XYZ file of C-alpha atoms in Angstrom:
667
model
C 6.803 -57.679 46.436
C 7.762 -54.124 46.905
C 11.660 -53.706 47.316
C 12.972 -52.257 50.286
C 14.962 -49.027 50.997
C 17.865 -51.059 51.250
C 17.700 -52.701 47.824
C 17.231 -49.011 46.453
C 19.942 -47.842 48.054
C 22.386 -50.583 46.778
C 20.834 -49.845 43.037
C 23.232 -49.390 40.328
C 22.773 -48.770 36.758
C 23.767 -52.339 35.722
C 21.350 -54.092 38.331
C 18.367 -51.429 36.916
C 19.262 -52.312 33.390
C 19.186 -56.236 34.360
C 16.125 -56.091 36.031
C 14.094 -52.617 35.939
C 11.169 -54.214 38.128
C 13.846 -53.312 40.858
C 12.129 -49.650 40.860
C 8.475 -51.086 41.914
C 8.838 -50.829 45.304
C 5.550 -49.233 46.492
C 1.637 -49.089 45.670
C 0.592 -45.755 45.009
C -2.340 -44.735 47.475
C -4.794 -41.715 46.903
C -5.113 -39.348 44.074
C -2.134 -39.138 41.550
C 0.187 -35.980 41.819
C 2.735 -34.637 39.846
C 5.068 -37.172 41.326
C 2.977 -40.162 40.971
C 4.691 -42.829 38.631
C 2.360 -44.956 37.246
C 4.613 -46.124 34.432
C 8.435 -46.197 34.246
C 10.949 -47.127 31.754
C 14.648 -47.772 32.005
C 17.008 -46.196 29.168
C 20.779 -45.064 28.894
C 21.760 -48.824 29.863
C 20.198 -48.181 33.586
C 21.367 -44.775 33.967
C 18.008 -42.961 34.393
C 14.677 -43.908 34.176
C 11.721 -41.958 32.859
C 8.229 -41.985 34.719
C 4.834 -40.315 33.906
C 1.867 -39.778 36.519
C -0.783 -40.732 34.014
C -1.760 -44.428 33.587
C -2.258 -44.642 29.880
C 0.826 -42.243 28.899
C 3.352 -44.636 27.589
C 7.139 -43.699 28.459
C 9.093 -41.936 26.064
C 12.991 -41.725 25.423
C 14.574 -38.457 25.499
C 17.366 -37.398 23.645
C 20.272 -37.041 25.940
C 22.700 -35.817 23.418
C 21.863 -33.905 20.094
C 24.538 -35.546 17.604
C 23.906 -34.169 14.142
C 20.647 -32.451 14.246
C 19.791 -32.069 10.482
C 16.889 -31.660 8.013
C 15.266 -35.133 7.316
C 13.747 -36.816 4.514
C 10.377 -35.253 5.536
C 11.698 -31.701 6.298
C 11.587 -31.788 9.595
C 14.098 -32.740 12.162
C 13.753 -36.263 13.407
C 14.099 -36.680 17.343
C 15.594 -33.424 17.754
C 12.224 -31.843 16.365
C 9.702 -30.432 19.154
C 7.297 -30.371 16.278
C 7.048 -34.698 16.573
C 8.995 -35.584 19.809
C 9.110 -34.102 23.414
C 11.575 -31.875 24.329
C 12.937 -30.725 27.448
C 10.299 -28.472 29.169
C 11.601 -24.677 28.609
C 9.956 -21.961 30.366
C 11.005 -19.026 27.678
C 9.309 -21.755 24.950
C 6.718 -23.191 26.855
C 4.170 -23.258 24.311
C 6.017 -25.950 22.117
C 4.850 -28.525 24.681
C 1.403 -27.920 23.745
C 1.647 -28.484 19.885
C -1.050 -30.580 18.753
C -0.697 -34.131 18.061
C -1.499 -35.058 14.592
C -5.192 -35.261 14.164
C -7.144 -37.850 12.212
C -6.999 -37.866 8.217
C -10.471 -36.057 8.075
C -9.395 -32.849 10.449
C -8.664 -29.612 8.649
C -5.461 -29.336 10.611
C -4.175 -32.958 9.277
C -2.757 -30.599 6.193
C -0.282 -29.619 8.494
C 1.599 -33.013 8.991
C 1.628 -33.486 5.081
C 4.841 -34.165 3.844
C 5.736 -31.950 0.509
C 6.977 -34.013 -2.109
C 7.621 -33.787 -5.715
C 4.200 -35.099 -6.417
C 2.930 -31.307 -4.730
C 5.200 -29.544 -7.141
C 3.938 -28.285 -10.303
C 6.562 -27.131 -12.863
C 6.323 -24.512 -14.893
C 7.170 -25.936 -18.274
C 6.194 -23.137 -20.546
C 9.431 -21.638 -20.611
C 13.384 -21.960 -21.217
C 14.013 -22.780 -17.784
C 13.194 -26.062 -15.985
C 13.466 -26.784 -12.280
C 11.113 -23.889 -11.223
C 7.300 -24.011 -10.151
C 4.794 -23.528 -7.510
C 2.933 -25.910 -4.832
C 0.256 -27.968 -6.160
C -3.269 -25.726 -5.903
C -5.337 -28.131 -3.748
C -2.302 -28.470 -1.352
C -1.967 -24.848 -1.092
C -5.801 -24.099 -0.770
C -5.973 -26.599 2.065
C -3.556 -24.703 3.962
C -4.550 -21.303 3.431
C -8.069 -22.219 4.945
C -6.381 -23.431 8.026
C -4.083 -20.478 8.125
C -6.852 -17.791 7.225
C -9.066 -18.811 10.197
C -5.925 -19.234 12.292
C -4.894 -15.212 11.708
C -8.421 -14.333 12.586
C -8.182 -15.846 15.830
C -4.410 -14.337 16.424
C -5.740 -10.616 15.417
C -8.420 -11.159 18.211
C -5.577 -12.440 20.487
C -3.457 -9.847 20.282
C -5.951 -7.059 20.972
C -7.250 -8.609 24.113
C -3.927 -10.381 25.443
C -2.013 -8.178 28.080
C 0.898 -9.949 27.975
C 3.341 -7.650 25.624
C 5.838 -10.761 24.899
C 3.389 -12.931 24.056
C 1.732 -10.626 21.806
C 5.025 -9.829 19.964
C 5.566 -13.549 19.427
C 1.973 -14.234 18.359
C 2.532 -11.156 15.834
C 5.853 -12.623 14.513
C 4.275 -15.911 13.809
C 1.607 -14.177 11.894
C 3.623 -12.279 9.745
C 5.557 -15.376 8.775
C 2.928 -17.303 8.135
C 1.542 -14.429 5.842
C 4.779 -13.944 4.237
C 5.372 -17.530 3.528
C 1.858 -18.227 2.631
C 2.041 -15.663 -0.416
C 5.632 -16.747 -1.404
C 4.535 -20.232 -2.082
C 1.279 -19.095 -4.064
C 3.272 -16.499 -6.267
C 6.592 -16.807 -6.915
C 8.301 -19.544 -8.911
C 10.656 -21.814 -6.914
C 12.849 -24.718 -6.730
C 11.411 -27.831 -5.746
C 13.604 -27.762 -2.371
C 12.358 -24.053 -1.884
C 8.695 -25.270 -2.313
C 9.151 -27.734 0.056
C 10.945 -25.964 2.817
C 8.451 -23.169 2.802
C 5.544 -25.402 3.009
C 7.495 -26.895 6.278
C 8.017 -23.602 7.349
C 4.394 -22.734 6.858
C 2.950 -25.921 8.589
C 5.586 -25.182 11.564
C 4.670 -21.861 12.081
C 1.191 -22.636 11.989
C 1.393 -25.376 14.687
C 3.463 -23.325 16.934
C 1.177 -20.357 16.726
C -1.937 -22.680 17.386
C 0.215 -23.951 20.356
C 0.904 -20.282 21.280
C -2.719 -19.321 21.592
C -3.627 -22.781 23.534
C -1.166 -22.128 26.283
C -2.186 -18.521 26.564
C -6.067 -19.117 26.938
C -6.146 -22.818 28.197
C -2.804 -24.311 29.589
C -1.300 -20.851 31.404
C -4.702 -20.415 33.069
C -4.912 -24.203 34.412
C -1.024 -23.740 36.049
C -2.690 -21.409 38.665
C -5.200 -23.664 39.657
C -5.522 -26.971 41.231
C -5.929 -30.362 38.994
C -9.105 -32.157 37.935
C -8.506 -35.774 39.541
C -8.870 -38.298 36.621
C -8.813 -35.888 33.622
C -5.970 -37.224 30.950
C -3.444 -35.303 29.280
C -4.362 -33.221 26.528
C -3.599 -34.540 22.989
C -0.267 -32.645 22.480
C 3.472 -33.282 22.318
C 4.338 -32.886 26.220
C 7.714 -32.599 27.471
C 10.400 -33.659 29.274
C 11.243 -32.622 32.967
C 14.229 -32.640 35.635
C 12.323 -30.328 38.250
C 9.615 -31.150 40.288
C 8.133 -27.352 40.152
C 7.969 -27.999 36.348
C 6.313 -31.332 36.888
C 3.608 -29.394 39.077
C 2.841 -26.844 36.553
C 2.613 -29.390 33.837
C 0.453 -31.617 35.659
C -1.518 -28.862 36.777
C -2.169 -27.684 33.008
C -2.647 -30.880 32.090
C 0.082 -31.466 29.599
C 1.553 -34.755 29.291
C 4.864 -34.746 30.553
C 8.058 -37.634 31.404
C 10.229 -37.077 34.416
C 13.684 -38.078 33.907
C 15.320 -39.516 37.053
C 18.994 -40.537 37.622
C 19.385 -44.391 38.692
C 20.351 -42.974 41.946
C 16.657 -41.461 42.754
C 15.651 -45.041 42.444
C 14.821 -45.258 46.246
C 12.792 -42.111 46.173
C 10.395 -42.560 43.521
C 7.348 -44.647 43.792
C 6.662 -46.930 40.978
C 3.646 -48.646 40.273
C 4.420 -50.474 37.035
C 7.162 -50.870 34.293
C 6.411 -50.159 30.591
C 8.107 -50.735 27.385
C 9.870 -47.322 25.714
C 7.416 -45.722 22.996
C 8.352 -46.822 19.573
C 10.188 -44.166 17.560
C 9.175 -45.753 14.399
C 6.811 -42.853 13.575
C 9.600 -40.531 13.094
C 11.213 -40.369 9.810
C 14.930 -40.637 10.137
C 15.987 -41.241 6.625
C 18.226 -39.149 5.311
C 17.595 -36.026 3.012
C 17.697 -36.389 -0.812
C 20.362 -33.809 -0.957
C 22.979 -32.673 1.094
C 22.243 -30.691 4.005
C 23.997 -28.855 7.041
C 24.244 -29.929 10.639
C 22.529 -27.148 12.588
C 23.319 -28.361 16.093
C 25.123 -30.725 18.231
C 26.070 -30.965 22.080
C 23.785 -31.362 25.322
C 19.669 -30.612 24.702
C 18.927 -26.787 24.567
C 15.265 -26.051 23.322
C 16.004 -22.585 23.025
C 19.342 -23.144 20.698
C 17.273 -25.971 19.003
C 14.574 -23.615 17.921
C 16.867 -20.615 16.941
C 18.734 -23.433 14.557
C 15.579 -24.684 13.064
C 14.173 -20.692 12.494
C 17.144 -19.616 11.097
C 17.655 -22.851 8.809
C 13.914 -22.649 7.538
C 14.198 -18.729 6.692
C 16.465 -19.215 4.215
C 13.978 -20.662 2.035
C 12.279 -17.482 2.450
C 15.239 -15.390 2.248
C 16.075 -12.562 -0.233
C 19.593 -11.280 -0.978
C 19.812 -7.449 -1.689
C 22.568 -7.155 -4.545
C 23.980 -4.239 -3.099
C 25.279 -6.024 0.220
C 27.669 -8.395 0.756
C 26.330 -12.045 1.209
C 27.471 -15.340 2.954
C 26.454 -18.924 2.243
C 24.707 -19.097 5.295
C 22.256 -22.151 6.497
C 22.079 -24.351 3.176
C 25.184 -25.114 1.929
C 24.712 -24.155 -1.774
C 28.396 -25.922 -3.107
C 27.081 -29.396 -1.730
C 23.356 -28.779 -2.914
C 24.220 -29.440 -6.471
C 25.947 -28.143 -9.637
C 25.960 -24.231 -10.347
C 26.562 -25.230 -13.435
C 24.568 -24.377 -16.729
C 22.993 -27.899 -17.795
C 25.384 -29.263 -20.229
C 28.261 -26.537 -19.923
C 31.727 -27.434 -18.829
C 32.543 -24.318 -17.086
C 31.150 -22.641 -13.934
C 29.487 -19.388 -13.948
C 31.271 -16.682 -12.735
C 30.401 -16.111 -8.934
C 31.217 -12.605 -7.817
C 33.371 -12.111 -4.763
C 32.237 -9.953 -1.832
C 34.535 -6.957 -2.734
C 32.657 -6.891 -6.265
C 29.070 -7.037 -4.341
C 29.868 -4.523 -1.331
C 27.700 -1.263 -1.025
C 30.898 1.237 -1.288
C 32.562 -1.043 -3.795
C 34.606 1.198 -6.006
C 32.799 2.053 -9.546
C 33.159 4.847 -12.151
C 29.891 7.167 -11.702
C 27.371 7.092 -14.367
C 26.102 10.662 -15.046
C 23.528 9.535 -17.055
C 21.770 6.804 -14.260
C 22.072 9.855 -11.786
C 20.251 12.395 -13.830
C 17.509 10.389 -14.916
C 14.384 10.195 -12.543
C 10.740 10.476 -12.384
C 10.800 14.056 -11.985
C 12.714 14.674 -15.541
C 9.754 13.467 -17.212
C 6.501 14.936 -15.604
C 3.633 14.591 -17.535
C 4.884 11.413 -19.631
C 1.883 9.190 -20.068
C 4.055 6.107 -19.306
C 4.980 6.659 -16.124
C 2.312 6.059 -13.354
C 1.058 8.168 -10.195
C 3.747 9.167 -7.853
C 4.125 11.818 -5.061
C 5.807 14.753 -6.629
C 7.774 14.812 -3.100
C 10.483 12.763 -4.939
C 10.505 14.545 -7.582
C 11.334 17.750 -5.553
C 13.753 15.689 -3.802
C 15.965 14.603 -6.892
C 16.060 18.186 -7.973
C 17.749 19.408 -4.955
C 20.455 17.102 -5.138
C 23.563 18.438 -7.385
C 25.098 15.469 -9.564
C 28.638 16.515 -8.409
C 27.701 15.232 -4.786
C 27.345 11.897 -6.381
C 29.980 9.513 -4.306
C 32.715 8.541 -6.801
C 33.128 5.289 -4.957
C 29.543 3.827 -4.842
C 28.209 1.434 -7.436
C 25.728 2.743 -10.150
C 23.820 -0.957 -10.972
C 20.185 -1.804 -9.865
C 19.032 -4.807 -8.617
C 16.258 -5.289 -11.465
C 15.995 -3.488 -14.839
C 15.676 0.114 -14.003
C 12.086 1.250 -14.847
C 13.180 4.528 -16.683
C 14.381 2.282 -19.663
C 10.796 1.983 -20.395
C 10.481 5.525 -20.654
C 14.151 6.213 -22.297
C 14.072 3.728 -25.060
C 13.716 5.555 -28.307
C 11.254 3.426 -30.529
C 8.102 2.077 -29.700
C 9.513 -1.885 -30.912
C 12.355 -1.447 -28.699
C 10.042 -0.865 -25.646
C 7.592 -3.416 -26.754
C 10.690 -6.247 -26.509
C 11.983 -4.466 -23.341
C 8.266 -5.503 -21.952
C 8.094 -9.038 -23.378
C 11.776 -9.535 -22.246
C 10.703 -8.707 -18.701
C 7.809 -10.874 -18.590
C 10.082 -13.511 -19.866
C 12.648 -13.372 -17.458
C 10.830 -12.275 -14.667
C 10.704 -15.645 -12.787
C 14.409 -16.167 -13.282
C 15.066 -12.804 -12.276
C 13.213 -13.088 -8.914
C 14.668 -16.306 -8.262
C 17.948 -15.338 -8.574
C 17.544 -12.971 -5.282
C 16.388 -16.143 -3.552
C 19.947 -17.540 -3.327
C 23.192 -15.918 -2.045
C 25.579 -14.312 -4.194
C 23.289 -12.050 -6.806
C 24.638 -8.833 -7.843
C 23.518 -5.561 -9.282
C 23.761 -4.826 -12.844
C 24.428 -1.617 -14.891
C 21.460 -0.169 -17.056
C 23.715 -1.271 -20.350
C 23.496 -5.061 -19.503
C 19.694 -4.736 -18.316
C 19.050 -2.918 -21.837
C 20.915 -5.608 -23.145
C 18.758 -8.679 -21.464
C 15.524 -6.540 -22.199
C 16.182 -6.365 -26.279
C 16.789 -10.121 -25.983
C 19.864 -9.584 -28.227
C 22.480 -11.619 -26.080
C 23.264 -14.734 -28.207
C 27.077 -15.316 -28.582
C 28.717 -13.990 -31.732
C 31.165 -16.098 -33.632
C 34.282 -13.852 -33.567
C 36.749 -14.772 -36.273
C 40.145 -16.075 -34.759
C 42.317 -13.504 -33.320
C 39.497 -11.062 -33.355
C 39.363 -8.741 -30.153
C 36.015 -8.861 -28.679
C 33.650 -5.953 -28.838
C 31.966 -3.644 -26.428
C 28.554 -5.219 -27.594
C 30.000 -9.158 -27.391
C 31.023 -8.487 -23.906
C 27.863 -6.923 -22.410
C 26.267 -10.244 -24.189
C 28.584 -12.242 -22.479
C 27.536 -10.591 -18.993
C 24.057 -11.007 -19.865
C 24.796 -14.898 -20.232
C 26.640 -15.025 -16.958
C 23.601 -12.852 -15.115
C 21.510 -15.647 -16.404
C 23.923 -18.303 -15.296
C 24.576 -17.258 -11.903
C 20.571 -17.470 -11.462
C 21.545 -21.323 -11.340
C 22.728 -21.924 -7.899
C 20.007 -24.511 -7.111
C 20.021 -27.938 -7.838
C 17.719 -29.260 -10.603
C 17.451 -25.834 -11.954
C 18.529 -25.724 -15.574
C 18.562 -23.109 -18.315
C 17.988 -23.811 -22.521
C 18.612 -20.383 -24.093
C 18.199 -22.110 -27.503
C 14.181 -22.730 -27.075
C 13.190 -19.187 -25.901
C 9.028 -19.385 -26.312
C 6.999 -17.217 -28.776
C 4.895 -16.364 -26.149
C 4.817 -15.336 -22.514
C 2.575 -15.285 -19.344
C 2.308 -12.517 -17.206
C -0.160 -11.885 -14.499
C -2.841 -14.282 -15.973
C -2.236 -12.914 -19.277
C -0.352 -14.194 -22.659
C 1.672 -11.941 -24.732
C 3.069 -12.652 -28.155
C 6.512 -11.515 -29.154
C 5.004 -8.951 -31.960
C 2.515 -7.897 -29.184
C 1.943 -4.017 -29.441
C 1.918 -3.019 -25.742
C -0.789 -0.008 -24.480
C 0.405 2.930 -22.105
C -1.794 0.746 -19.470
C 0.473 -2.076 -19.579
C 3.512 -0.240 -19.690
C 2.732 1.451 -16.824
C 1.802 -1.511 -15.069
C 5.702 -2.810 -16.017
C 6.769 0.143 -14.762
C 5.098 0.215 -11.664
C 6.200 -3.621 -11.385
C 9.690 -3.032 -11.589
C 9.809 0.284 -9.368
C 8.521 -1.160 -6.460
C 10.923 -4.136 -6.802
C 13.588 -1.867 -7.165
C 12.413 0.131 -4.252
C 12.048 -2.549 -1.633
C 15.255 -3.970 -2.752
C 17.090 -0.411 -2.292
C 15.180 0.460 0.941
C 15.925 -3.141 2.548
C 19.378 -2.737 1.614
C 19.945 0.854 2.755
C 18.573 -0.121 6.109
C 20.634 -3.261 6.497
C 23.724 -1.328 6.083
C 22.741 1.561 8.284
C 20.716 0.007 11.173
C 23.162 -1.223 13.923
C 22.152 -5.015 14.943
C 21.190 -3.992 18.552
C 18.445 -1.461 17.067
C 16.661 -3.957 14.661
C 13.664 -4.072 16.934
C 10.164 -5.767 16.211
C 9.009 -1.993 15.885
C 11.735 -1.544 13.362
C 11.142 -4.398 11.379
C 7.289 -3.288 11.689
C 8.237 0.364 10.300
C 10.330 -1.545 7.176
C 7.463 -3.809 6.704
C 5.086 -0.604 6.186
C 7.411 1.023 4.210
C 7.685 -1.848 1.738
C 4.328 -3.208 1.656
C 1.941 -0.444 3.241
C 0.658 -3.291 5.373
C 1.784 -4.959 8.204
C 3.493 -8.226 6.284
C 4.389 -8.833 2.638
C 6.572 -10.578 -0.148
C 9.084 -8.531 -1.279
C 9.259 -10.603 -4.673
C 5.359 -10.028 -4.897
C 3.872 -6.755 -6.174
C 0.068 -6.044 -5.651
C -0.701 -3.734 -8.587
C -4.055 -2.877 -7.240
C -3.132 -1.373 -4.091
C -3.590 2.651 -4.935
C -5.258 3.939 -1.949
C -2.322 3.210 0.747
C 1.591 3.544 0.461
C 4.104 6.389 -0.675
C 2.130 6.976 -3.986
C -1.559 7.292 -2.753
C -3.513 9.670 -4.471
C -4.376 11.556 -1.065
C -1.300 12.723 0.965
C -3.582 11.620 3.922
C -3.261 8.233 2.780
C 0.492 8.244 2.480
C 1.058 9.302 5.904
C 1.258 6.069 7.846
C 4.156 4.895 4.990
C 5.788 8.021 5.554
C 5.954 7.854 9.165
C 7.198 4.683 9.253
C 10.011 5.624 6.978
C 10.926 8.437 9.585
C 10.578 5.651 12.349
C 13.213 3.636 10.252
C 15.395 6.516 9.316
C 15.650 7.519 13.127
C 17.615 4.145 13.749
C 20.016 4.591 11.026
C 23.559 5.588 11.677
C 25.062 8.834 10.299
C 21.776 10.692 9.914
C 21.234 12.313 12.871
C 21.000 15.737 11.983
C 18.463 15.204 9.064
C 16.355 13.023 11.637
C 16.233 15.398 14.638
C 14.613 17.967 12.440
C 11.713 15.372 11.506
C 10.823 14.751 15.367
C 9.221 18.181 15.509
C 6.666 17.012 13.714
C 3.670 15.669 15.574
C 1.225 13.583 12.824
C -2.090 13.770 14.779
C -1.547 18.097 15.140
C -1.132 17.820 11.367
C -4.936 19.459 10.128
C -4.043 20.265 6.658
C -3.115 18.617 3.538
C -0.399 21.535 3.293
C 1.056 20.920 6.311
C 1.080 16.965 5.782
C 3.109 17.739 2.453
C 5.516 19.805 4.175
C 6.173 16.901 6.508
C 6.079 14.429 3.708
C 8.963 16.381 1.633
C 11.086 16.564 4.583
C 11.110 12.800 5.283
C 11.382 11.481 1.513
C 14.236 14.151 1.285
C 16.077 12.671 4.212
C 15.386 9.265 2.612
C 16.612 10.403 -0.963
C 19.838 12.125 -0.035
C 20.716 9.175 2.486
C 20.120 6.346 -0.435
C 21.848 8.691 -2.680
C 25.021 8.880 -0.908
C 24.780 4.890 -0.316
C 23.806 4.063 -4.047
C 25.746 6.782 -5.870
C 22.654 7.750 -7.599
C 19.099 8.537 -7.149
C 17.001 5.797 -5.521
C 13.895 4.405 -7.452
C 10.557 6.131 -6.721
C 7.627 4.080 -5.425
C 4.666 4.409 -7.915
C 1.345 3.025 -8.262
C -1.503 2.744 -10.801
C -3.860 5.350 -11.006
C -7.472 3.958 -10.867
C -9.131 3.744 -14.891
C -12.030 6.251 -15.089
């Protein structure tokens, strides 16, 4: 029997909680609308009830207060995660309601719901460091296939779609996917980092797929009449509070649940009462290591979205040693021991003062003087543009600021040229290959520092075992350097489960698919390859550090990030820790000056946002790249742009910046 209006007016939370069937007071006539309530369920002790206009859609309970939003055991965020549980409809992020539901196991997209675990982590057991490894190959390939198809779709979408903000978001997702896929394939990480990278790839893929679906399928439907009798799409859906939002989602065929306060009971035509959907399929188990709470308070999809993005970005983040860093996103001190395994003391963690871009150090004249222009014709130096050597030669050493640091993020590639003996050069090559993974890993954790060439030489020589000094004997310069190298390696271990044993250095090393023994004699071509790898890693790190230091926050636009990416990778995206030695037809070191123009122009655009470079950059604006008809004109333009960067970086770093190089083709 239907309830009367009088009964509804007297409705209270206690009455509604005691008898939810009091909501049933009318029979639905005609075709359902956005405001039809085929199913309803009461929650929050009768203070609210939720309805849906779809007969077969089970009511779900919304999260009314977000309490301790944090990553769970499955590397997602429980009921506060828009990937796996409906959240409030947000017009700025309307595509989140269009995220597909988990498909059956045979579907290729099912890999985007696979939980990363220790079983999907392949540890590298060939060296002295344990706890570093890569994602299991078959898991990676399955994700790669899906992502590759999705990125192809996205390129077509971006070329034809007219909504600039939606295209910008699609490009952002594409970049994230490309970068993270490269990282998880190529860079040895801890199991925690690998699992977070996998989850980040899965999330970005699902969100990008949802964005394309929203723009091409659901958004057009919002402007047309709903088709009667059509079930809702198999997507996550959303909760709504407003009739206008309900109407939009109903026309689009997106599942939704309307939240009503108890007082609205008399105005909602409910046909039936249902149980709330089971939440057991959502993982609420705690993560197996301490994680921070990223959000608390009233639900706010935009803030929760930003919190999730920032948290997962930390797994991909790199920390330029030139800049002060902070322990954001992941609580490293709580995440595990920062001690060398078996040691009774913690490694020295540099303070922000010693890590600052403008910290006080005595300038090193040798570091300032040595650059590729000083070794023109040396067979060990790969191909580079002469615009760089010309720029170095225009800078007097006396101009170097005396209060700037002189260290390098990675070993200075010029060490390979300056070393006096072939035997020591071979040792440098082997030890770079040996310690490369660990040195890359250290910049994925907060707090790395730069080191002087004397420390890098000590590391590359392999001579850093502790000397047993006699009692009362003062430490020598050599013993202090050895100690600093051991501290350098110890500071790499700020991740739970990563340990180091310097007593079992392997007799052979792996590098780019090949094996090299300790006594291997390296050819000039191989030395060039190592030189190129070190140059590119250093160049990216220095450019990123200078850019971060000089670019005001409000000027970090999408175009600025695009310019930075093209300067670093000669492409729309890349990974700062992955070097493609086969790329020689584009970038700053391409053989043809015309092929260098895109990177040079991107650098000009980047520097136009830097503070303190106004006069230098202003003179570059007179050049219209499209009107540069001859190679000579292009070379003049390149020299001016490169000189502007070299001078600026020289003033920031206190030494010549590292030159970007590339391997020339083999005849």
